[in-house]
Short mmCIF file of C-alpha atoms in Angstrom, two decimals:
data_model
loop_
_atom_site.label_atom_id
_atom_site.label_comp_id
_atom_site.label_asym_id
_atom_site.label_seq_id
_atom_site.Cartn_x
_atom_site.Cartn_y
_atom_site.Cartn_z
CA MET A 1 93.51 80.03 134.44
CA THR A 2 92.47 77.99 131.38
CA SER A 3 93.83 79.26 128.07
CA PRO A 4 91.01 80.21 125.68
CA VAL A 5 92.62 77.92 123.09
CA GLU A 6 91.88 74.97 125.41
CA LEU A 7 88.15 75.65 125.67
CA ALA A 8 85.89 73.03 124.06
CA GLY A 9 88.98 70.80 124.18
CA LEU A 10 90.09 72.62 121.05
CA ARG A 11 93.87 72.34 121.19
CA PRO A 12 93.99 68.54 121.65
CA ARG A 13 91.30 68.15 119.00
CA VAL A 14 93.29 70.26 116.54
CA ASP A 15 96.46 68.34 117.37
CA LYS A 16 94.64 65.03 116.91
CA ALA A 17 93.29 66.08 113.50
CA LEU A 18 96.71 67.25 112.38
CA ALA A 19 98.45 64.11 113.67
CA ALA A 20 95.98 61.85 111.88
CA PHE A 21 96.32 63.75 108.62
CA LEU A 22 100.12 63.83 108.78
CA ALA A 23 100.22 60.10 109.52
CA GLU A 24 98.29 59.48 106.31
CA GLN A 25 100.72 61.69 104.42
CA ARG A 26 103.66 59.76 105.87
CA THR A 27 102.24 56.54 104.47
CA ARG A 28 101.84 58.20 101.09
CA LEU A 29 105.36 59.64 101.05
CA THR A 30 107.19 56.56 102.27
CA GLY A 31 105.28 54.54 99.68
CA ILE A 32 107.01 56.69 97.08
CA ASP A 33 110.49 56.43 98.60
CA ALA A 34 111.81 55.58 102.06
CA ALA A 35 114.01 58.69 101.93
CA LEU A 36 110.86 60.82 102.22
CA ALA A 37 110.47 59.73 105.84
CA GLU A 38 112.80 62.64 106.65
CA VAL A 39 110.32 65.02 105.03
CA SER A 40 107.51 63.57 107.14
CA ASP A 41 109.65 63.77 110.27
CA ALA A 42 110.45 67.42 109.67
CA LEU A 43 106.87 68.50 108.98
CA GLU A 44 105.47 66.48 111.87
CA ASP A 45 108.03 67.98 114.23
CA PHE A 46 107.32 71.47 112.95
CA VAL A 47 103.53 71.29 112.94
CA LEU A 48 103.00 69.15 116.04
CA GLY A 49 105.96 70.37 118.09
CA GLY A 50 104.62 73.80 118.99
CA GLY A 51 102.46 76.71 117.97
CA LYS A 52 99.79 78.76 119.70
CA ARG A 53 96.88 77.36 117.64
CA LEU A 54 95.34 80.84 117.59
CA ARG A 55 94.21 80.66 113.98
CA PRO A 56 92.14 77.48 114.36
CA ALA A 57 90.76 78.93 117.60
CA PHE A 58 89.59 82.15 115.92
CA ALA A 59 88.07 80.12 113.07
CA TYR A 60 86.32 77.65 115.38
CA TRP A 61 84.88 80.33 117.64
CA GLY A 62 83.99 82.42 114.61
CA TYR A 63 81.97 79.40 113.50
CA ARG A 64 80.38 79.00 116.92
CA GLY A 65 79.71 82.74 117.07
CA ALA A 66 77.75 82.44 113.83
CA PHE A 67 75.59 79.84 115.63
CA GLY A 68 77.30 76.76 114.23
CA GLY A 69 77.11 73.60 116.34
CA ASP A 70 80.18 71.76 117.57
CA SER A 71 81.61 69.41 114.96
CA ASP A 72 84.78 67.34 114.61
CA ALA A 73 84.67 67.98 110.86
CA VAL A 74 84.80 71.71 111.47
CA VAL A 75 87.71 71.28 113.90
CA ALA A 76 89.59 69.28 111.26
CA ALA A 77 88.79 71.90 108.60
CA VAL A 78 90.06 74.83 110.65
CA SER A 79 93.16 72.80 111.54
CA ALA A 80 94.20 73.35 107.91
CA LEU A 81 95.13 76.87 109.00
CA GLU A 82 98.06 75.40 110.93
CA LEU A 83 99.47 74.02 107.68
CA VAL A 84 99.17 77.46 106.06
CA GLN A 85 100.99 78.83 109.09
CA ALA A 86 103.69 76.17 108.82
CA SER A 87 104.25 77.04 105.17
CA ALA A 88 104.52 80.74 105.94
CA LEU A 89 106.95 80.22 108.84
CA ILE A 90 109.20 77.78 106.97
CA HIS A 91 109.50 80.21 104.08
CA ASP A 92 109.81 83.22 106.40
CA ASP A 93 112.69 81.62 108.29
CA LEU A 94 114.44 80.87 105.01
CA MET A 95 114.03 84.40 103.66
CA ASP A 96 115.19 85.89 106.94
CA ARG A 97 118.05 83.39 107.31
CA SER A 98 116.79 82.58 110.80
CA ASP A 99 118.71 79.85 112.58
CA THR A 100 115.98 78.82 115.01
CA ARG A 101 112.23 78.53 115.41
CA ARG A 102 110.67 77.74 118.81
CA GLY A 103 114.14 77.04 120.16
CA GLU A 104 114.90 74.38 117.52
CA PRO A 105 116.82 74.61 114.23
CA SER A 106 114.72 76.16 111.47
CA VAL A 107 113.81 73.80 108.64
CA HIS A 108 116.48 75.02 106.24
CA ARG A 109 119.12 74.65 108.98
CA ARG A 110 117.81 71.18 109.87
CA PHE A 111 118.36 69.94 106.32
CA GLU A 112 121.65 71.80 106.01
CA HIS A 113 122.87 69.92 109.09
CA ARG A 114 121.55 66.64 107.63
CA HIS A 115 123.55 67.20 104.43
CA ARG A 116 126.71 68.07 106.35
CA ALA A 117 126.39 65.11 108.72
CA ALA A 118 126.02 62.70 105.79
CA SER A 119 128.90 64.29 103.83
CA TRP A 120 126.74 64.54 100.71
CA ARG A 121 127.91 66.35 97.62
CA GLY A 122 127.31 70.03 96.97
CA ALA A 123 126.81 72.90 99.37
CA PRO A 124 124.97 72.03 102.60
CA ALA A 125 123.38 75.49 102.81
CA SER A 126 121.98 75.25 99.28
CA PHE A 127 120.51 71.83 100.02
CA GLY A 128 118.87 73.16 103.18
CA GLU A 129 117.41 76.15 101.35
CA SER A 130 116.02 73.97 98.56
CA ALA A 131 114.48 71.58 101.07
CA ALA A 132 112.82 74.45 102.97
CA VAL A 133 111.27 75.86 99.79
CA LEU A 134 109.83 72.45 98.92
CA LEU A 135 108.63 71.60 102.44
CA GLY A 136 106.96 74.99 102.75
CA ASP A 137 105.24 74.39 99.42
CA LEU A 138 104.18 70.92 100.52
CA ALA A 139 102.62 72.28 103.72
CA LEU A 140 100.62 74.76 101.64
CA VAL A 141 99.46 72.00 99.28
CA TRP A 142 98.45 69.88 102.25
CA SER A 143 96.48 72.75 103.80
CA ASP A 144 94.21 72.64 100.77
CA GLU A 145 93.91 68.88 100.96
CA LEU A 146 93.04 68.86 104.68
CA LEU A 147 90.30 71.43 104.13
CA HIS A 148 88.80 69.16 101.48
CA VAL A 149 89.01 65.86 103.37
CA ALA A 150 87.97 67.21 106.79
CA GLY A 151 84.38 66.10 106.35
CA LEU A 152 82.57 69.33 105.55
CA GLY A 153 79.46 69.09 103.43
CA PRO A 154 79.49 70.41 99.85
CA ALA A 155 77.65 73.62 100.78
CA GLU A 156 79.97 74.29 103.74
CA LEU A 157 83.04 73.66 101.63
CA GLY A 158 81.71 75.84 98.84
CA ARG A 159 81.27 78.76 101.24
CA ALA A 160 84.67 78.21 102.87
CA ARG A 161 86.69 77.90 99.67
CA PRO A 162 86.73 81.59 98.57
CA VAL A 163 87.75 82.79 102.04
CA PHE A 164 90.52 80.21 102.28
CA ASP A 165 91.83 81.07 98.83
CA GLU A 166 91.79 84.81 99.46
CA MET A 167 93.63 84.36 102.74
CA ARG A 168 96.45 82.36 101.17
CA THR A 169 96.89 84.94 98.42
CA GLU A 170 96.98 87.77 100.94
CA VAL A 171 99.62 86.22 103.18
CA THR A 172 101.82 85.39 100.20
CA VAL A 173 101.76 88.88 98.69
CA GLY A 174 102.11 90.35 102.18
CA GLN A 175 105.30 88.36 102.56
CA TYR A 176 106.57 89.74 99.25
CA LEU A 177 105.80 93.29 100.40
CA ASP A 178 107.83 92.57 103.55
CA VAL A 179 110.81 91.45 101.46
CA LEU A 180 110.40 94.45 99.16
CA THR A 181 110.25 96.84 102.10
CA GLN A 182 113.56 95.53 103.43
CA ALA A 183 115.18 95.78 99.99
CA THR A 184 114.01 99.35 99.40
CA ALA A 185 114.62 100.44 103.02
CA ASP A 186 111.13 101.95 103.13
CA THR A 187 110.59 103.36 106.62
CA SER A 188 107.12 104.87 106.18
CA LEU A 189 104.39 104.03 108.65
CA GLU A 190 102.02 103.56 105.72
CA ARG A 191 104.10 100.74 104.23
CA ALA A 192 104.80 99.19 107.63
CA GLY A 193 101.08 99.15 108.36
CA LYS A 194 100.24 97.55 105.02
CA VAL A 195 102.84 94.81 105.52
CA ALA A 196 101.46 94.15 109.00
CA ARG A 197 97.90 93.88 107.66
CA PHE A 198 98.58 91.55 104.76
CA LYS A 199 101.51 89.50 106.07
CA ALA A 200 99.92 88.72 109.42
CA ALA A 201 96.81 90.62 110.54
CA LYS A 202 94.34 89.32 108.00
CA TYR A 203 95.39 85.68 108.04
CA THR A 204 95.89 85.55 111.81
CA VAL A 205 92.48 86.82 112.89
CA GLU A 206 90.16 88.31 110.28
CA ARG A 207 90.24 85.54 107.66
CA PRO A 208 90.02 82.69 110.20
CA LEU A 209 86.95 84.37 111.70
CA LEU A 210 85.43 84.80 108.25
CA LEU A 211 86.27 81.18 107.42
CA GLY A 212 84.37 80.02 110.49
CA ALA A 213 81.42 82.27 109.68
CA ALA A 214 81.38 81.00 106.09
CA ILE A 215 81.32 77.35 107.17
CA ALA A 216 78.41 78.14 109.51
CA GLY A 217 76.54 80.03 106.78
CA GLY A 218 76.53 83.19 108.87
CA PRO A 219 74.79 86.29 107.50
CA ALA A 220 76.57 89.30 106.01
CA GLU A 221 76.23 91.34 109.21
CA VAL A 222 78.20 88.71 111.14
CA ALA A 223 80.96 88.75 108.53
CA ALA A 224 81.09 92.56 108.66
CA ALA A 225 81.31 92.50 112.45
CA TYR A 226 84.09 89.92 112.32
CA SER A 227 86.10 92.10 109.93
CA ALA A 228 85.61 95.12 112.20
CA PHE A 229 86.78 93.04 115.17
CA GLY A 230 89.45 90.96 113.46
CA LEU A 231 91.42 93.39 111.35
CA PRO A 232 92.47 95.81 114.12
CA LEU A 233 93.08 92.86 116.44
CA GLY A 234 95.29 91.21 113.83
CA GLU A 235 97.28 94.42 113.45
CA ALA A 236 97.70 94.62 117.23
CA PHE A 237 98.89 90.98 117.19
CA GLN A 238 101.53 91.83 114.59
CA LEU A 239 102.68 94.94 116.48
CA ARG A 240 103.15 92.78 119.58
CA ASP A 241 105.17 90.41 117.41
CA ASP A 242 107.28 93.36 116.21
CA ILE A 243 108.01 94.39 119.79
CA LEU A 244 108.97 90.84 120.73
CA GLY A 245 111.22 90.66 117.67
CA VAL A 246 113.34 93.46 119.15
CA PHE A 247 112.77 93.33 122.91
CA GLY A 248 111.64 89.73 123.48
CA ASP A 249 113.30 87.30 125.87
CA PRO A 250 115.00 84.53 123.84
CA SER A 251 114.16 81.96 126.53
CA GLN A 252 110.48 82.60 125.80
CA THR A 253 110.45 83.50 122.10
CA GLY A 254 112.80 80.68 121.03
CA LYS A 255 114.71 83.11 118.80
CA PRO A 256 117.91 85.10 119.40
CA ALA A 257 117.68 88.50 121.10
CA GLY A 258 116.91 91.28 118.64
CA ASP A 259 116.35 88.88 115.76
CA ASP A 260 114.30 91.42 113.76
CA LEU A 261 117.27 93.80 113.94
CA ARG A 262 119.59 91.24 112.32
CA GLU A 263 117.00 90.57 109.66
CA GLY A 264 116.61 94.29 108.91
CA LYS A 265 112.84 94.26 109.46
CA ARG A 266 111.19 97.62 108.66
CA THR A 267 108.30 97.20 111.06
CA TYR A 268 105.88 99.75 112.51
CA LEU A 269 108.15 99.94 115.57
CA ILE A 270 111.18 100.75 113.42
CA ALA A 271 109.23 103.17 111.23
CA ALA A 272 108.03 105.01 114.33
CA ALA A 273 111.63 105.38 115.51
CA PHE A 274 112.84 106.64 112.13
CA GLY A 275 110.09 109.25 112.18
CA VAL A 276 111.43 111.03 115.27
CA LEU A 277 115.16 110.28 115.56
CA GLY A 278 117.72 112.92 114.68
CA GLU A 279 119.82 112.51 111.56
CA ALA A 280 122.84 110.95 113.28
CA GLU A 281 120.78 108.50 115.35
CA ARG A 282 118.65 107.61 112.34
CA ALA A 283 121.80 106.81 110.37
CA GLU A 284 123.05 104.67 113.25
CA LEU A 285 119.80 102.73 113.40
CA ASP A 286 119.76 102.32 109.64
CA ALA A 287 123.33 100.98 109.66
CA GLY A 288 122.47 98.48 112.40
CA LEU A 289 119.43 97.02 110.64
CA GLY A 290 120.46 93.92 108.73
CA ASP A 291 123.87 93.71 110.41
CA PRO A 292 124.55 90.02 111.20
CA GLU A 293 126.08 91.06 114.53
CA PRO A 294 124.38 94.30 115.58
CA ASP A 295 124.85 96.04 118.90
CA VAL A 296 121.42 94.91 120.06
CA GLU A 297 121.41 96.87 123.31
CA ARG A 298 122.43 100.09 121.58
CA LEU A 299 119.75 99.72 118.92
CA ARG A 300 117.18 98.89 121.56
CA SER A 301 118.15 102.06 123.42
CA LEU A 302 117.77 104.16 120.28
CA ILE A 303 114.30 102.75 119.66
CA ARG A 304 113.19 103.00 123.28
CA ASP A 305 114.57 106.52 123.81
CA SER A 306 112.95 107.75 120.60
CA GLY A 307 109.56 106.99 122.12
CA ALA A 308 108.79 104.43 119.40
CA LEU A 309 108.27 101.57 121.86
CA ALA A 310 105.78 103.58 123.89
CA ALA A 311 104.08 104.80 120.69
CA THR A 312 103.71 101.23 119.46
CA GLU A 313 102.23 100.14 122.78
CA ARG A 314 99.74 103.02 122.52
CA ARG A 315 98.87 101.94 118.99
CA ILE A 316 98.21 98.41 120.25
CA ASP A 317 95.87 99.84 122.88
CA GLU A 318 94.04 101.93 120.27
CA LEU A 319 93.61 98.95 117.98
CA MET A 320 92.41 96.79 120.86
CA SER A 321 89.83 99.37 121.87
CA ALA A 322 88.44 99.50 118.33
CA SER A 323 88.48 95.73 118.05
CA LEU A 324 86.71 95.05 121.34
CA ALA A 325 84.09 97.71 120.65
CA ALA A 326 83.27 95.92 117.39
CA LEU A 327 83.14 92.58 119.21
CA GLU A 328 80.76 93.98 121.82
CA ALA A 329 78.37 95.14 119.08
CA ALA A 330 78.63 91.97 116.96
CA PRO A 331 75.36 89.99 116.50
CA ILE A 332 76.87 86.67 117.61
CA ASP A 333 76.45 83.93 120.18
CA GLU A 334 77.24 85.16 123.70
CA ASP A 335 79.44 82.25 124.73
CA ALA A 336 81.54 82.73 121.60
CA ARG A 337 81.78 86.45 122.30
CA THR A 338 83.29 85.70 125.72
CA VAL A 339 85.86 83.31 124.26
CA LEU A 340 86.76 85.69 121.42
CA HIS A 341 87.41 88.43 123.97
CA ALA A 342 89.76 86.10 125.84
CA LEU A 343 91.50 85.14 122.58
CA ALA A 344 92.00 88.82 121.80
CA ASP A 345 93.75 89.29 125.13
CA ALA A 346 95.88 86.18 124.58
CA ALA A 347 96.92 87.39 121.12
CA THR A 348 98.10 90.83 122.24
CA ARG A 349 99.34 90.39 125.82
CA ARG A 350 101.63 87.45 124.99
CA THR A 351 105.37 87.17 125.60
CA VAL A 352 106.07 84.56 122.85
#
């Protein structure tokens, strides 16, 4: 069965646009200093070496749903979302001290290993962390540049710009709220839900849809329908991510088993468990969160036996029902509606 991301040849078109843009950046960087080839290598490997391409797909089909015609310039413009994603993931891995991403060393570990292998001066870990901050920043800078050079007309770009800017602000402050929630050990469902919305839900589905609608010049009712569809779907996407972060198979996720437990993530899944566990079990779960070597199976059992896993699955179903009802009522192109339904399934039924 064809993945919805492959329809209209979208994935290879996105990859082609990204590869062409990154090749131009390589020429620019190596013209400054040959040592910057390593920066190009790392970002090319990260951006082109994997990823679901869901964000460009939601933006493209949001554009088509608002009755926009197929366009390579639009494909290149929505590909900029992959550079926003790269920035967020590089920084996220650094903040979480994650060793791997998609089965490969995370960017800060990659540059830490480079420092150690070359026997450079200073601390290898500090060098890797500094490099990851800068490469994540560079990916975010380049996302803006790709949007501008993609080939959109002035009116299209003018409509897209506010949505793109708002999205990047939201994901950044959402990331801060995630860090704050871990530091304060906040286990409320209200805070977990807010982090899920701003760190992931809005910039994964809702804002890409609105970006596509804005480029197409879609009317206000289309934008409203996309928000009603995209926000609950984005939350369901993040809840699936939270489940995979605890119960996912490392051979599929590319990250160690129970990685969110090591990182001390206070997700909806964890908040749901805290809400029903007894005092002793709650203390045990709290002690295990953030432990570099937790008893993953024991913590999984606590979460599963509390009913939190089942409750989170029910919440995903509730969010999906609301999302798909909004999609069904949306005043959009029928072919796009079909693809958006398939993308919604792909986003929430995934195992990676």
